[in-house]
CSV table of C-alpha atoms in Angstrom, one decimal:
chain,number,residue,atom,x,y,z
S,1,MET,CA,-0.5,13.9,-40.0
S,2,SER,CA,-3.4,12.0,-38.5
S,3,PRO,CA,-5.9,10.4,-40.9
S,4,PRO,CA,-9.1,12.5,-41.3
S,5,ILE,CA,-11.8,11.6,-38.7
S,6,THR,CA,-15.2,10.7,-40.3
S,7,PRO,CA,-18.4,11.9,-38.5
S,8,GLY,CA,-19.1,8.3,-37.4
S,9,GLU,CA,-15.6,7.8,-35.8
S,10,ASP,CA,-16.1,11.1,-34.0
S,11,ALA,CA,-19.4,10.1,-32.5
S,12,GLU,CA,-17.9,6.8,-31.5
S,13,ALA,CA,-15.0,8.5,-29.8
S,14,THR,CA,-17.4,10.8,-27.9
S,15,LEU,CA,-19.4,7.8,-26.8
S,16,LEU,CA,-16.3,5.9,-25.6
S,17,GLN,CA,-15.0,8.9,-23.7
S,18,GLY,CA,-18.4,9.3,-22.0
S,19,LEU,CA,-18.5,5.6,-21.0
S,20,TYR,CA,-14.9,5.1,-20.0
S,21,GLY,CA,-13.3,8.5,-19.4
S,22,PRO,CA,-10.4,10.2,-21.2
S,23,ARG,CA,-7.7,7.6,-20.2
S,24,HIS,CA,-9.4,4.5,-21.6
S,25,ARG,CA,-7.5,2.0,-23.7
S,26,PHE,CA,-8.7,-0.7,-26.1
S,27,CYS,CA,-7.6,-4.3,-25.6
S,28,PRO,CA,-7.0,-6.2,-28.8
S,29,THR,CA,-8.5,-9.7,-28.6
S,30,PRO,CA,-8.5,-12.7,-31.0
S,31,ASN,CA,-12.3,-12.4,-31.3
S,32,PRO,CA,-13.3,-9.5,-33.6
S,33,GLN,CA,-16.8,-9.5,-32.1
S,34,LEU,CA,-15.4,-8.9,-28.6
S,35,LYS,CA,-14.6,-5.2,-27.9
S,36,VAL,CA,-12.8,-4.8,-24.6
S,37,VAL,CA,-11.8,-1.5,-22.9
S,38,LEU,CA,-9.6,-0.7,-19.9
S,39,SER,CA,-10.7,2.3,-17.8
S,40,LEU,CA,-9.5,4.2,-14.8
S,41,ASP,CA,-12.5,6.4,-14.6
S,42,ARG,CA,-15.7,4.3,-15.1
S,43,GLU,CA,-17.1,3.6,-11.7
S,44,ILE,CA,-16.9,0.0,-10.6
S,45,ASP,CA,-20.2,-1.7,-9.8
S,46,LEU,CA,-19.5,-3.5,-6.6
S,47,VAL,CA,-22.1,-6.3,-7.3
S,48,GLU,CA,-20.5,-7.0,-10.7
S,49,LEU,CA,-17.0,-7.0,-9.0
S,50,GLU,CA,-18.4,-9.5,-6.4
S,51,GLY,CA,-19.5,-11.7,-9.3
S,52,ILE,CA,-15.9,-11.8,-10.7
S,53,CYS,CA,-14.5,-12.5,-7.3
S,54,ASP,CA,-17.0,-15.4,-6.8
S,55,ALA,CA,-16.1,-16.7,-10.3
S,56,VAL,CA,-12.4,-16.8,-9.5
S,57,GLY,CA,-13.0,-18.4,-6.1
S,58,TRP,CA,-12.2,-15.5,-3.7
S,59,SER,CA,-14.0,-15.2,-0.4
S,60,ARG,CA,-16.7,-12.5,-0.1
S,61,ARG,CA,-16.4,-9.3,1.9
S,62,PRO,CA,-19.0,-6.9,3.1
S,63,LEU,CA,-19.7,-4.5,0.2
S,64,ARG,CA,-19.4,-1.4,2.4
S,65,ARG,CA,-15.9,-2.4,3.3
S,66,VAL,CA,-15.0,-3.1,-0.3
S,67,ARG,CA,-16.5,0.3,-1.2
S,68,LYS,CA,-14.3,2.1,1.3
S,69,ALA,CA,-11.2,0.1,0.3
S,70,LEU,CA,-11.7,1.1,-3.3
S,71,GLN,CA,-12.2,4.7,-2.4
S,72,ASN,CA,-8.9,4.7,-0.5
S,73,SER,CA,-7.0,3.0,-3.3
S,74,LEU,CA,-4.4,4.9,-5.4
S,75,LEU,CA,-6.1,3.6,-8.5
S,76,CYS,CA,-8.8,1.1,-9.5
S,77,VAL,CA,-8.9,-0.3,-13.1
S,78,GLY,CA,-11.9,-1.9,-14.7
S,79,LEU,CA,-11.7,-4.2,-17.7
S,80,TRP,CA,-15.0,-3.8,-19.6
S,81,ARG,CA,-16.8,-5.8,-22.3
S,82,HIS,CA,-18.0,-2.9,-24.4
S,83,HIS,CA,-21.6,-2.3,-24.9
S,84,PRO,CA,-22.9,1.2,-25.9
S,85,ARG,CA,-25.6,1.1,-23.2
S,86,LEU,CA,-24.5,-1.4,-20.6
S,87,PRO,CA,-20.7,-2.3,-20.5
S,88,ARG,CA,-20.0,-5.4,-18.4
S,89,LEU,CA,-17.2,-5.6,-15.9
S,90,ILE,CA,-15.0,-8.6,-16.8
S,91,GLY,CA,-11.8,-7.8,-15.0
S,92,PHE,CA,-10.3,-5.7,-12.3
S,93,ALA,CA,-7.1,-4.6,-10.5
S,94,ARG,CA,-6.3,-2.0,-7.9
S,95,CYS,CA,-3.3,-0.4,-6.2
S,96,THR,CA,-2.6,1.1,-2.8
S,97,GLY,CA,0.5,3.2,-2.1
S,98,ASP,CA,1.9,6.6,-1.6
S,99,GLY,CA,1.9,7.5,-5.3
S,100,VAL,CA,5.6,8.5,-5.1
S,101,ILE,CA,7.9,5.8,-3.8
S,102,GLU,CA,5.7,2.7,-3.4
S,103,ALA,CA,2.6,1.2,-4.9
S,104,THR,CA,1.2,-2.2,-4.3
S,105,VAL,CA,-1.1,-4.1,-6.7
S,106,TRP,CA,-4.0,-6.1,-5.2
S,107,ASP,CA,-7.0,-8.0,-6.5
S,108,VAL,CA,-6.0,-8.7,-10.1
S,109,ALA,CA,-8.8,-10.8,-11.6
S,110,VAL,CA,-10.1,-11.6,-15.1
S,111,HIS,CA,-13.5,-13.5,-15.3
S,112,PRO,CA,-12.7,-17.1,-16.3
S,113,LEU,CA,-14.9,-16.8,-19.4
S,114,TYR,CA,-12.5,-14.2,-20.7
S,115,GLN,CA,-9.2,-15.7,-19.6
S,116,GLY,CA,-6.6,-17.0,-22.1
S,117,ALA,CA,-6.9,-14.1,-24.5
S,118,GLY,CA,-4.0,-11.9,-23.1
S,119,LEU,CA,-6.4,-9.6,-21.2
S,120,GLY,CA,-4.6,-10.0,-17.9
S,121,ARG,CA,-1.3,-8.9,-19.4
S,122,GLN,CA,-2.9,-5.9,-21.0
S,123,LEU,CA,-4.6,-5.1,-17.6
S,124,MET,CA,-1.2,-5.2,-15.9
S,125,ALA,CA,0.5,-3.2,-18.6
S,126,TYR,CA,-2.2,-0.5,-18.2
S,127,VAL,CA,-1.7,-0.4,-14.4
S,128,LEU,CA,2.1,-0.1,-14.7
S,129,ASP,CA,1.9,2.6,-17.4
S,130,GLU,CA,-0.4,4.7,-15.2
S,131,LEU,CA,1.9,4.2,-12.1
S,132,GLU,CA,4.9,5.1,-14.2
S,133,GLN,CA,3.1,8.3,-15.4
S,134,GLN,CA,2.4,9.2,-11.8
S,135,GLY,CA,6.1,8.9,-11.1
S,136,VAL,CA,6.0,5.9,-8.8
S,137,GLU,CA,9.5,4.4,-8.3
S,138,ARG,CA,8.6,0.8,-7.4
S,139,VAL,CA,5.6,-1.4,-7.6
S,140,SER,CA,5.1,-4.5,-5.5
S,141,LEU,CA,2.7,-7.4,-5.3
S,142,PHE,CA,2.2,-10.8,-3.7
S,143,ALA,CA,1.9,-13.6,-6.2
S,144,ASP,CA,0.1,-16.8,-5.5
S,145,PRO,CA,2.1,-19.9,-6.7
S,146,GLY,CA,-0.1,-20.3,-9.8
S,147,VAL,CA,0.6,-16.8,-11.2
S,148,VAL,CA,4.3,-16.4,-10.5
S,149,GLY,CA,5.1,-17.2,-14.1
S,150,PHE,CA,2.5,-14.7,-15.3
S,151,TYR,CA,4.3,-11.9,-13.5
S,152,SER,CA,7.9,-13.0,-14.0
S,153,SER,CA,7.3,-13.2,-17.8
S,154,GLN,CA,6.2,-9.5,-17.7
S,155,GLY,CA,9.4,-8.0,-16.2
S,156,TRP,CA,8.5,-8.4,-12.5
S,157,GLN,CA,11.5,-9.4,-10.4
S,158,LEU,CA,10.7,-12.3,-8.1
S,159,GLU,CA,12.1,-11.8,-4.5
S,160,PRO,CA,14.8,-9.3,-5.4
S,161,LEU,CA,17.6,-9.2,-2.7
S,162,GLU,CA,15.9,-12.4,-1.4
S,163,ARG,CA,13.1,-10.5,0.2
S,164,ARG,CA,10.4,-12.6,1.7
S,165,CYS,CA,6.8,-11.6,2.2
S,166,ALA,CA,5.2,-11.6,5.6
S,167,PHE,CA,1.5,-11.2,6.6
S,168,TRP,CA,-0.2,-10.4,9.9
S,169,TYR,CA,-3.9,-11.0,10.2
S,170,ALA,CA,-6.2,-9.1,12.5
S,171,PRO,CA,-7.4,-11.3,15.4
O,1,MET,CA,-9.5,2.8,40.6
O,2,SER,CA,-6.6,4.8,39.2
O,3,PRO,CA,-4.0,6.1,41.6
O,4,PRO,CA,-4.3,9.8,42.4
O,5,ILE,CA,-2.4,12.1,40.1
O,6,THR,CA,0.0,14.6,41.7
O,7,PRO,CA,0.3,18.1,40.3
O,8,GLY,CA,3.8,17.2,38.9
O,9,GLU,CA,2.5,14.2,37.1
O,10,ASP,CA,-0.4,16.3,35.6
O,11,ALA,CA,2.1,18.9,34.3
O,12,GLU,CA,4.2,16.1,32.8
O,13,ALA,CA,1.2,14.5,31.1
O,14,THR,CA,0.3,17.8,29.6
O,15,LEU,CA,3.8,18.3,28.3
O,16,LEU,CA,4.0,14.9,26.8
O,17,GLN,CA,0.6,15.3,25.1
O,18,GLY,CA,1.8,18.6,23.7
O,19,LEU,CA,5.0,17.1,22.3
O,20,TYR,CA,3.7,13.7,21.1
O,21,GLY,CA,0.0,14.0,20.7
O,22,PRO,CA,-2.9,12.1,22.5
O,23,ARG,CA,-1.9,8.6,21.2
O,24,HIS,CA,1.7,8.5,22.4
O,25,ARG,CA,3.1,5.5,24.2
O,26,PHE,CA,6.1,5.0,26.4
O,27,CYS,CA,8.7,2.4,25.5
O,28,PRO,CA,10.3,0.7,28.5
O,29,THR,CA,14.1,0.4,28.0
O,30,PRO,CA,16.8,-1.3,30.2
O,31,ASN,CA,18.3,2.2,30.8
O,32,PRO,CA,16.4,4.2,33.3
O,33,GLN,CA,18.0,7.4,32.0
O,34,LEU,CA,16.6,6.8,28.5
O,35,LYS,CA,13.0,7.9,28.1
O,36,VAL,CA,11.6,6.8,24.7
O,37,VAL,CA,8.2,7.6,23.3
O,38,LEU,CA,6.2,6.4,20.3
O,39,SER,CA,4.1,8.9,18.5
O,40,LEU,CA,1.7,9.0,15.5
O,41,ASP,CA,1.2,12.7,15.8
O,42,ARG,CA,4.5,14.5,16.2
O,43,GLU,CA,5.6,15.7,12.8
O,44,ILE,CA,8.6,13.9,11.4
O,45,ASP,CA,11.6,16.1,10.7
O,46,LEU,CA,12.8,14.9,7.2
O,47,VAL,CA,16.4,15.7,7.9
O,48,GLU,CA,16.5,13.7,11.1
O,49,LEU,CA,14.8,10.9,9.2
O,50,GLU,CA,17.4,11.0,6.5
O,51,GLY,CA,20.1,10.8,9.3
O,52,ILE,CA,18.5,7.5,10.5
O,53,CYS,CA,18.3,6.1,6.9
O,54,ASP,CA,22.0,7.0,6.4
O,55,ALA,CA,22.9,5.3,9.6
O,56,VAL,CA,21.2,2.1,8.6
O,57,GLY,CA,22.6,2.2,5.1
O,58,TRP,CA,19.6,3.0,3.0
O,59,SER,CA,20.0,5.0,-0.2
O,60,ARG,CA,19.0,8.7,-0.1
O,61,ARG,CA,15.9,10.1,-1.8
O,62,PRO,CA,15.0,13.7,-2.7
O,63,LEU,CA,13.4,15.2,0.4
O,64,ARG,CA,10.4,16.6,-1.5
O,65,ARG,CA,9.6,13.1,-2.7
O,66,VAL,CA,9.9,11.7,0.8
O,67,ARG,CA,7.7,14.5,2.1
O,68,LYS,CA,4.9,13.6,-0.4
O,69,ALA,CA,5.2,9.9,0.3
O,70,LEU,CA,4.8,10.5,4.0
O,71,GLN,CA,1.8,12.8,3.4
O,72,ASN,CA,0.2,10.0,1.3
O,73,SER,CA,0.9,7.3,3.9
O,74,LEU,CA,-1.9,5.7,6.0
O,75,LEU,CA,0.2,6.3,9.1
O,76,CYS,CA,3.7,7.4,10.0
O,77,VAL,CA,5.2,6.5,13.4
O,78,GLY,CA,8.1,8.2,15.1
O,79,LEU,CA,10.2,6.7,17.9
O,80,TRP,CA,11.5,9.6,19.9
O,81,ARG,CA,14.2,10.0,22.5
O,82,HIS,CA,12.4,12.2,24.9
O,83,HIS,CA,13.6,15.7,25.8
O,84,PRO,CA,11.3,18.4,27.1
O,85,ARG,CA,12.4,21.0,24.5
O,86,LEU,CA,14.0,18.9,21.7
O,87,PRO,CA,13.0,15.3,21.3
O,88,ARG,CA,15.3,13.4,18.9
O,89,LEU,CA,14.0,11.0,16.3
O,90,ILE,CA,15.6,7.6,16.8
O,91,GLY,CA,13.3,5.3,14.9
O,92,PHE,CA,10.6,5.3,12.2
O,93,ALA,CA,8.0,3.2,10.4
O,94,ARG,CA,5.2,3.9,8.0
O,95,CYS,CA,2.3,2.2,6.3
O,96,THR,CA,0.4,2.6,3.0
O,97,GLY,CA,-2.9,0.9,2.3
O,98,ASP,CA,-6.6,1.3,2.0
O,99,GLY,CA,-7.2,1.4,5.8
O,100,VAL,CA,-9.8,-1.3,5.6
O,101,ILE,CA,-8.7,-4.5,3.9
O,102,GLU,CA,-4.9,-4.0,3.3
O,103,ALA,CA,-2.1,-2.1,4.9
O,104,THR,CA,1.6,-2.5,4.0
O,105,VAL,CA,4.5,-1.6,6.3
O,106,TRP,CA,7.6,0.2,4.9
O,107,ASP,CA,10.8,1.8,6.1
O,108,VAL,CA,11.1,0.3,9.6
O,109,ALA,CA,14.3,1.6,11.1
O,110,VAL,CA,15.8,2.1,14.5
O,111,HIS,CA,19.0,4.1,14.8
O,112,PRO,CA,21.9,1.6,15.4
O,113,LEU,CA,22.9,3.4,18.6
O,114,TYR,CA,19.5,2.4,20.0
O,115,GLN,CA,19.2,-1.1,18.6
O,116,GLY,CA,19.2,-4.2,20.8
O,117,ALA,CA,16.9,-2.8,23.5
O,118,GLY,CA,13.6,-4.1,22.1
O,119,LEU,CA,12.6,-0.8,20.6
O,120,GLY,CA,11.9,-2.3,17.2
O,121,ARG,CA,9.5,-4.8,18.6
O,122,GLN,CA,7.6,-2.0,20.5
O,123,LEU,CA,7.5,0.1,17.4
O,124,MET,CA,6.0,-2.8,15.4
O,125,ALA,CA,3.5,-3.6,18.2
O,126,TYR,CA,2.4,0.1,18.2
O,127,VAL,CA,1.9,0.0,14.4
O,128,LEU,CA,-0.2,-3.2,14.5
O,129,ASP,CA,-2.3,-1.9,17.5
O,130,GLU,CA,-3.1,1.2,15.5
O,131,LEU,CA,-4.0,-0.7,12.3
O,132,GLU,CA,-6.1,-3.1,14.3
O,133,GLN,CA,-7.9,-0.2,15.9
O,134,GLN,CA,-8.6,1.3,12.4
O,135,GLY,CA,-10.1,-2.1,11.5
O,136,VAL,CA,-7.6,-3.2,8.9
O,137,GLU,CA,-7.9,-6.9,8.1
O,138,ARG,CA,-4.5,-7.8,7.0
O,139,VAL,CA,-1.0,-6.2,7.1
O,140,SER,CA,1.8,-7.1,4.8
O,141,LEU,CA,5.5,-6.3,4.5
O,142,PHE,CA,8.6,-7.3,2.6
O,143,ALA,CA,11.3,-8.6,4.9
O,144,ASP,CA,15.0,-8.5,4.0
O,145,PRO,CA,16.8,-11.8,4.8
O,146,GLY,CA,18.4,-10.4,8.0
O,147,VAL,CA,15.0,-9.5,9.6
O,148,VAL,CA,12.9,-12.5,8.8
O,149,GLY,CA,13.4,-13.9,12.3
O,150,PHE,CA,12.5,-10.5,13.8
O,151,TYR,CA,9.1,-10.6,12.2
O,152,SER,CA,8.3,-14.3,12.4
O,153,SER,CA,9.0,-14.2,16.2
O,154,GLN,CA,6.3,-11.5,16.5
O,155,GLY,CA,3.4,-13.4,15.0
O,156,TRP,CA,4.0,-12.5,11.3
O,157,GLN,CA,3.3,-15.4,8.9
O,158,LEU,CA,6.0,-15.9,6.4
O,159,GLU,CA,4.8,-16.5,2.9
O,160,PRO,CA,1.4,-17.9,3.8
O,161,LEU,CA,-0.2,-20.0,1.0
O,162,GLU,CA,3.3,-20.0,-0.5
O,163,ARG,CA,2.9,-16.4,-1.8
O,164,ARG,CA,6.0,-14.9,-3.3
O,165,CYS,CA,6.8,-11.2,-3.5
O,166,ALA,CA,7.4,-9.5,-6.8
O,167,PHE,CA,8.7,-6.0,-7.6
O,168,TRP,CA,8.7,-3.9,-10.7
O,169,TYR,CA,11.0,-0.9,-10.9
O,170,ALA,CA,10.3,2.2,-12.9
O,171,PRO,CA,12.7,2.5,-15.9
């Protein structure tokens, strides 16, 4: 049996559902003042996303292209610092793919101010849980040298069957 | 100025357009009897595709899942042995992606009976031309050890910035 829900808890649940959608998930952090929420449904503010990309040192792209890329993604996940009126985007990840056999993870970022608290791992776990629920067989990503350990410690297989990654850049 | 089109050529062009769609492309081969055509538009027969996958040694998947994966792909390319009534599928490739920033190539295969005639290179060139026309910035793929040379000789960069590929398999 679930514990009884008090009126306050009920109002809080309604607020969170309204802000972050039905599939949101809390991220425990070492700081009790910091309430962080993962969401598949809350719309990503592109200017806030650009701020995170700047902070982690990625090159800028035209916002209209980013908007279209996000619209065409299989899923976009936002990591939010909770605030009842104005949640702030502090992390992000997205996937492309066919939603059945293959999905590929891109643009995994946590704002440097919020790194080191295990939020990146919780972000990736949330992405994989969602893809697994969709029935995707295999998920892939391209890891920069600095994050290879981050992924391999979470059950990702590095270069299985000695596969190598190759890129082609538009001229 | 284009050369004048004879009535026979005109009928042939109409036939080819009907079979393979407006964006088809001929593949020159060393054998003048063998007419091979690339198409983005001709519907892929899943049983024929399964035959190619069997011939190159890939494991089988349920056809309904393959159908859904193809429907959700950014593009699917068929390589056809031309016949006016019954073209035969002899090669295949597909891409997933957002169609703007990222595209990823999967399932590149040419039937072993038709390998060694440069058809795989022409298939890849066709895929990249189409993605470039769509305005995709970057194309990625995962190369098995045996085909690394095939891709690197066609302008693909192997592991740029020392990126490594990682895979996660659904339990």
